Amino acid sequence: MIEVEKKFSLTEEQLARLTKDALFLHQQKFTDIYFDNSTFDIGKRNFWFRKRGDNFELKVPTGVQAVAMNVFREVTDLREIAALLSMKQHSDDFEENVYSNGFEKLAEIVTTRRKYKLGDYTIDADEADFGHRVCEIERMVDREDQIEEAQVKIFELARSFGLEIKPTHGKLLEYIVRYNPTYYETLEKLGIIGTRV
Ligand code: V4E
């Protein structure tokens, strides 16, 4: 399955309207630690490497672009992550290898997420500990050729609730804008992050 998602910046009132007839699934709190090295080699490939709770995940662009958004694949197999990041194995412990290969903490973000279901859409209302709120509307599809249609449907839902469709930073991008502008500017100059609808 492929997750197609779009981020929105909503007021409390807009979020209340969007979730009024949605089914509340649960609230969870999790910590993401993102990593990169001093020359930003992970970010320069538009890869995003994190430990969420106890689990390492690497987001890798699929090469599929629809409505000016990259679609990412999430790699969780540790051997595949190590291969994609060209990590040398110095220890049997994956986390030790992360650090011994020169990767260090880029950001640490604690998120409180409220999850809802609205028809075929999932809504994640996230609040990060550094004061950034973002709402994601998501749909799952089976095949790459369904991505574009899913994105159009997300935009249609958003419009039906009067939500403004404008570029919105996710939690990590907002974090690095605020706390690591050199990282942000480097990737922005390379065209890796920028204005996306
Ligand atoms: C993929 C990505 C980043 C990693 C953070 O991904 P995101 O979906 O924002 O995090 P989150 O917490 O919602 O994860 P989930 O729970 O959905 O798995 S940071 C930047 N990107 C890619 C990217 C880009 N290259 N340019 C722009 C403008 N936005 C995002």
Tab-separated table of C-alpha atoms and ligand atoms in Angstrom:
chain	number	residue	atom	x	y	z
A	1	MET	CA	0.000	0.000	0.000
A	2	ILE	CA	1.120	3.554	-0.690
A	3	GLU	CA	0.210	6.391	1.645
A	4	VAL	CA	-0.772	9.579	-0.159
A	5	GLU	CA	-0.892	12.534	2.199
A	6	LYS	CA	-1.235	16.282	2.218
A	7	LYS	CA	-0.455	18.627	5.082
A	8	PHE	CA	-2.647	21.553	6.090
A	9	SER	CA	-2.301	24.353	8.558
A	10	LEU	CA	-5.691	24.582	10.270
A	11	THR	CA	-7.272	26.807	12.849
A	12	GLU	CA	-8.982	25.115	15.819
A	13	GLU	CA	-12.316	25.989	14.224
A	14	GLN	CA	-11.374	24.385	10.858
A	15	LEU	CA	-10.077	21.264	12.590
A	16	ALA	CA	-13.273	21.005	14.633
A	17	ARG	CA	-15.361	21.247	11.437
A	18	LEU	CA	-13.238	18.657	9.614
A	19	THR	CA	-13.414	16.151	12.449
A	20	LYS	CA	-17.034	16.808	13.535
A	21	ASP	CA	-18.428	13.756	11.688
A	22	ALA	CA	-15.178	11.794	11.709
A	23	LEU	CA	-14.548	8.765	13.887
A	24	PHE	CA	-11.953	9.487	16.580
A	25	LEU	CA	-9.552	6.519	16.593
A	26	HIS	CA	-6.971	7.344	19.251
A	27	GLN	CA	-4.456	9.782	20.657
A	28	GLN	CA	-0.798	8.846	20.829
A	29	LYS	CA	2.434	10.530	21.850
A	30	PHE	CA	5.716	9.633	20.175
A	31	THR	CA	9.258	10.933	19.909
A	32	ASP	CA	11.077	11.237	16.595
A	33	ILE	CA	14.840	11.590	16.504
A	34	TYR	CA	16.081	12.552	13.037
A	35	PHE	CA	19.690	11.963	12.000
A	36	ASP	CA	22.135	13.276	9.421
A	37	ASN	CA	25.888	13.784	9.206
A	38	SER	CA	27.857	17.021	9.225
A	39	THR	CA	27.745	17.317	5.425
A	40	PHE	CA	24.005	16.636	5.315
A	41	ASP	CA	24.440	13.632	3.023
A	42	ILE	CA	21.089	12.070	3.967
A	43	GLY	CA	19.059	15.232	3.361
A	44	LYS	CA	20.925	16.001	0.130
A	45	ARG	CA	19.415	12.804	-1.319
A	46	ASN	CA	15.934	13.817	-0.058
A	47	PHE	CA	16.194	10.864	2.338
A	48	TRP	CA	14.816	11.307	5.871
A	49	PHE	CA	16.175	9.064	8.590
A	50	ARG	CA	14.543	8.818	11.989
A	51	LYS	CA	14.015	6.730	15.085
A	52	ARG	CA	10.350	6.834	16.061
A	53	GLY	CA	10.035	5.357	19.523
A	54	ASP	CA	12.276	2.283	19.272
A	55	ASN	CA	12.021	1.860	15.503
A	56	PHE	CA	14.321	3.178	12.807
A	57	GLU	CA	12.720	4.292	9.551
A	58	LEU	CA	14.181	5.713	6.362
A	59	LYS	CA	11.913	7.662	4.028
A	60	VAL	CA	13.140	7.394	0.449
A	61	PRO	CA	11.609	9.203	-2.550
A	62	THR	CA	9.968	6.764	-4.975
A	63	GLY	CA	10.633	8.895	-8.035
A	64	VAL	CA	6.874	9.261	-8.433
A	65	GLN	CA	5.817	12.884	-8.496
A	66	ALA	CA	2.201	13.915	-8.523
A	67	VAL	CA	0.777	17.404	-8.118
A	68	ALA	CA	4.340	18.618	-7.389
A	69	MET	CA	4.767	16.352	-4.382
A	70	ASN	CA	7.233	13.549	-3.997
A	71	VAL	CA	5.876	10.260	-2.809
A	72	PHE	CA	8.039	8.471	-0.268
A	73	ARG	CA	8.554	4.818	0.530
A	74	GLU	CA	9.243	3.939	4.146
A	75	VAL	CA	12.090	1.464	4.672
A	76	THR	CA	12.137	-0.281	8.060
A	77	ASP	CA	14.396	-3.260	7.346
A	78	LEU	CA	17.657	-2.434	9.139
A	79	ARG	CA	19.869	-4.193	6.584
A	80	GLU	CA	18.222	-2.251	3.771
A	81	ILE	CA	18.604	1.021	5.679
A	82	ALA	CA	22.302	0.266	6.320
A	83	ALA	CA	22.829	-0.506	2.627
A	84	LEU	CA	20.989	2.624	1.440
A	85	LEU	CA	23.072	4.787	3.797
A	86	SER	CA	26.318	2.931	2.920
A	87	MET	CA	26.861	2.236	6.626
A	88	LYS	CA	29.882	0.234	7.717
A	89	GLN	CA	29.144	-2.369	10.356
A	90	HIS	CA	31.335	-1.730	13.400
A	91	SER	CA	29.009	-3.362	15.928
A	92	ASP	CA	26.047	-5.739	16.145
A	93	ASP	CA	24.000	-2.900	17.554
A	94	PHE	CA	22.327	-0.883	14.795
A	95	GLU	CA	22.103	2.333	16.817
A	96	GLU	CA	25.808	2.179	17.703
A	97	ASN	CA	26.543	1.854	13.990
A	98	VAL	CA	24.412	4.897	13.231
A	99	TYR	CA	26.630	7.039	15.485
A	100	SER	CA	29.929	5.377	14.530
A	101	ASN	CA	29.125	6.095	10.857
A	102	GLY	CA	29.051	9.793	11.651
A	103	PHE	CA	25.318	10.325	11.902
A	104	GLU	CA	24.194	12.590	14.700
A	105	LYS	CA	20.955	13.952	16.029
A	106	LEU	CA	19.469	16.548	13.699
A	107	ALA	CA	16.221	17.053	15.593
A	108	GLU	CA	14.202	15.590	18.412
A	109	ILE	CA	10.474	16.180	18.234
A	110	VAL	CA	7.766	14.946	20.568
A	111	THR	CA	4.381	14.772	18.858
A	112	THR	CA	0.915	14.370	20.275
A	113	ARG	CA	-1.224	12.949	17.484
A	114	ARG	CA	-4.994	12.630	17.371
A	115	LYS	CA	-6.096	10.228	14.653
A	116	TYR	CA	-9.507	10.210	12.955
A	117	LYS	CA	-11.199	8.291	10.156
A	118	LEU	CA	-13.492	10.097	7.729
A	119	GLY	CA	-14.750	7.744	5.010
A	120	ASP	CA	-11.694	6.620	3.046
A	121	TYR	CA	-9.558	9.376	4.549
A	122	THR	CA	-7.397	9.310	7.639
A	123	ILE	CA	-6.826	12.579	9.458
A	124	ASP	CA	-3.816	13.100	11.738
A	125	ALA	CA	-3.958	16.219	13.885
A	126	ASP	CA	-0.401	16.681	15.167
A	127	GLU	CA	0.932	19.011	17.818
A	128	ALA	CA	4.708	19.138	18.189
A	129	ASP	CA	6.357	20.025	21.485
A	130	PHE	CA	8.032	23.111	20.006
A	131	GLY	CA	4.652	24.675	19.243
A	132	HIS	CA	3.933	23.649	15.648
A	133	ARG	CA	0.555	22.213	14.648
A	134	VAL	CA	-0.078	20.452	11.377
A	135	CYS	CA	-2.924	18.356	10.049
A	136	GLU	CA	-2.434	15.574	7.514
A	137	ILE	CA	-5.186	14.161	5.345
A	138	GLU	CA	-4.245	10.754	3.941
A	139	ARG	CA	-5.565	8.066	1.601
A	140	MET	CA	-4.099	4.655	0.939
A	141	VAL	CA	-3.735	3.333	-2.603
A	142	ASP	CA	-2.514	0.012	-3.980
A	143	ARG	CA	-0.726	1.215	-7.095
A	144	GLU	CA	1.409	4.139	-8.202
A	145	ASP	CA	-1.022	5.010	-11.002
A	146	GLN	CA	-3.687	5.764	-8.357
A	147	ILE	CA	-1.604	8.394	-6.555
A	148	GLU	CA	-2.647	11.374	-8.657
A	149	GLU	CA	-6.351	10.559	-8.251
A	150	ALA	CA	-5.933	10.170	-4.468
A	151	GLN	CA	-4.286	13.581	-4.290
A	152	VAL	CA	-7.125	15.156	-6.257
A	153	LYS	CA	-9.612	13.535	-3.846
A	154	ILE	CA	-7.696	14.941	-0.844
A	155	PHE	CA	-7.816	18.420	-2.395
A	156	GLU	CA	-11.551	17.978	-3.088
A	157	LEU	CA	-12.216	17.034	0.535
A	158	ALA	CA	-10.153	19.984	1.727
A	159	ARG	CA	-12.029	22.375	-0.556
A	160	SER	CA	-15.401	20.998	0.582
A	161	PHE	CA	-14.417	22.060	4.115
A	162	GLY	CA	-13.181	25.436	2.899
A	163	LEU	CA	-9.565	24.645	3.793
A	164	GLU	CA	-6.912	26.735	2.161
A	165	ILE	CA	-4.553	24.760	-0.056
A	166	LYS	CA	-1.203	26.401	0.485
A	167	PRO	CA	2.306	25.112	1.191
A	168	THR	CA	2.594	23.969	4.794
A	169	HIS	CA	5.681	22.834	6.612
A	170	GLY	CA	5.689	19.454	8.233
A	171	LYS	CA	7.084	19.224	11.772
A	172	LEU	CA	10.689	18.523	10.788
A	173	LEU	CA	10.896	21.280	8.181
A	174	GLU	CA	9.445	23.790	10.631
A	175	TYR	CA	11.910	22.555	13.265
A	176	ILE	CA	14.935	23.032	11.002
A	177	VAL	CA	13.739	26.432	9.779
A	178	ARG	CA	13.683	27.536	13.408
A	179	TYR	CA	16.677	25.719	14.876
A	180	ASN	CA	18.984	24.693	12.024
A	181	PRO	CA	18.648	27.315	9.258
A	182	THR	CA	21.949	26.285	7.646
A	183	TYR	CA	20.559	22.810	7.064
A	184	TYR	CA	17.315	24.228	5.661
A	185	GLU	CA	19.054	26.729	3.361
A	186	THR	CA	21.486	24.109	2.050
A	187	LEU	CA	18.660	21.779	1.024
A	188	GLU	CA	16.535	24.640	-0.268
A	189	LYS	CA	19.370	25.824	-2.548
A	190	LEU	CA	19.636	22.283	-3.910
A	191	GLY	CA	15.886	22.333	-4.677
A	192	ILE	CA	15.220	19.466	-2.282
A	193	ILE	CA	12.861	21.397	-0.098
A	194	GLY	CA	10.877	24.343	-1.277
A	195	THR	CA	7.453	25.524	-2.101
A	196	ARG	CA	5.114	22.677	-2.729
A	197	VAL	CA	1.349	22.759	-3.049
B	1	V4E	C1	9.610	13.180	3.975
B	1	V4E	C2	10.118	14.460	4.539
B	1	V4E	C3	10.418	14.636	5.865
B	1	V4E	C4	10.364	13.649	6.977
B	1	V4E	C5	9.190	13.901	7.827
B	1	V4E	O1	8.102	13.369	7.174
B	1	V4E	P1	6.649	13.832	7.594
B	1	V4E	O2	5.672	13.103	6.736
B	1	V4E	O3	6.587	15.318	7.579
B	1	V4E	O4	6.590	13.403	9.114
B	1	V4E	P2	5.416	12.801	9.935
B	1	V4E	O5	5.755	12.963	11.355
B	1	V4E	O6	4.094	13.366	9.520
B	1	V4E	O7	5.520	11.297	9.529
B	1	V4E	P3	4.413	10.156	9.350
B	1	V4E	O8	3.823	9.895	10.711
B	1	V4E	O9	3.393	10.695	8.354
B	1	V4E	O10	5.207	8.990	8.815
B	1	V4E	S1	10.948	16.204	6.125
B	1	V4E	C6	10.800	16.568	4.498
B	1	V4E	N1	10.339	15.568	3.771
B	1	V4E	C7	10.150	15.696	2.340
B	1	V4E	C8	9.682	17.077	1.981
B	1	V4E	C9	10.368	17.833	1.030
B	1	V4E	N2	11.435	17.353	0.392
B	1	V4E	N3	9.945	19.080	0.741
B	1	V4E	C10	8.865	19.590	1.369
B	1	V4E	C11	8.423	21.001	1.078
B	1	V4E	N4	8.176	18.889	2.297
B	1	V4E	C12	8.574	17.633	2.591
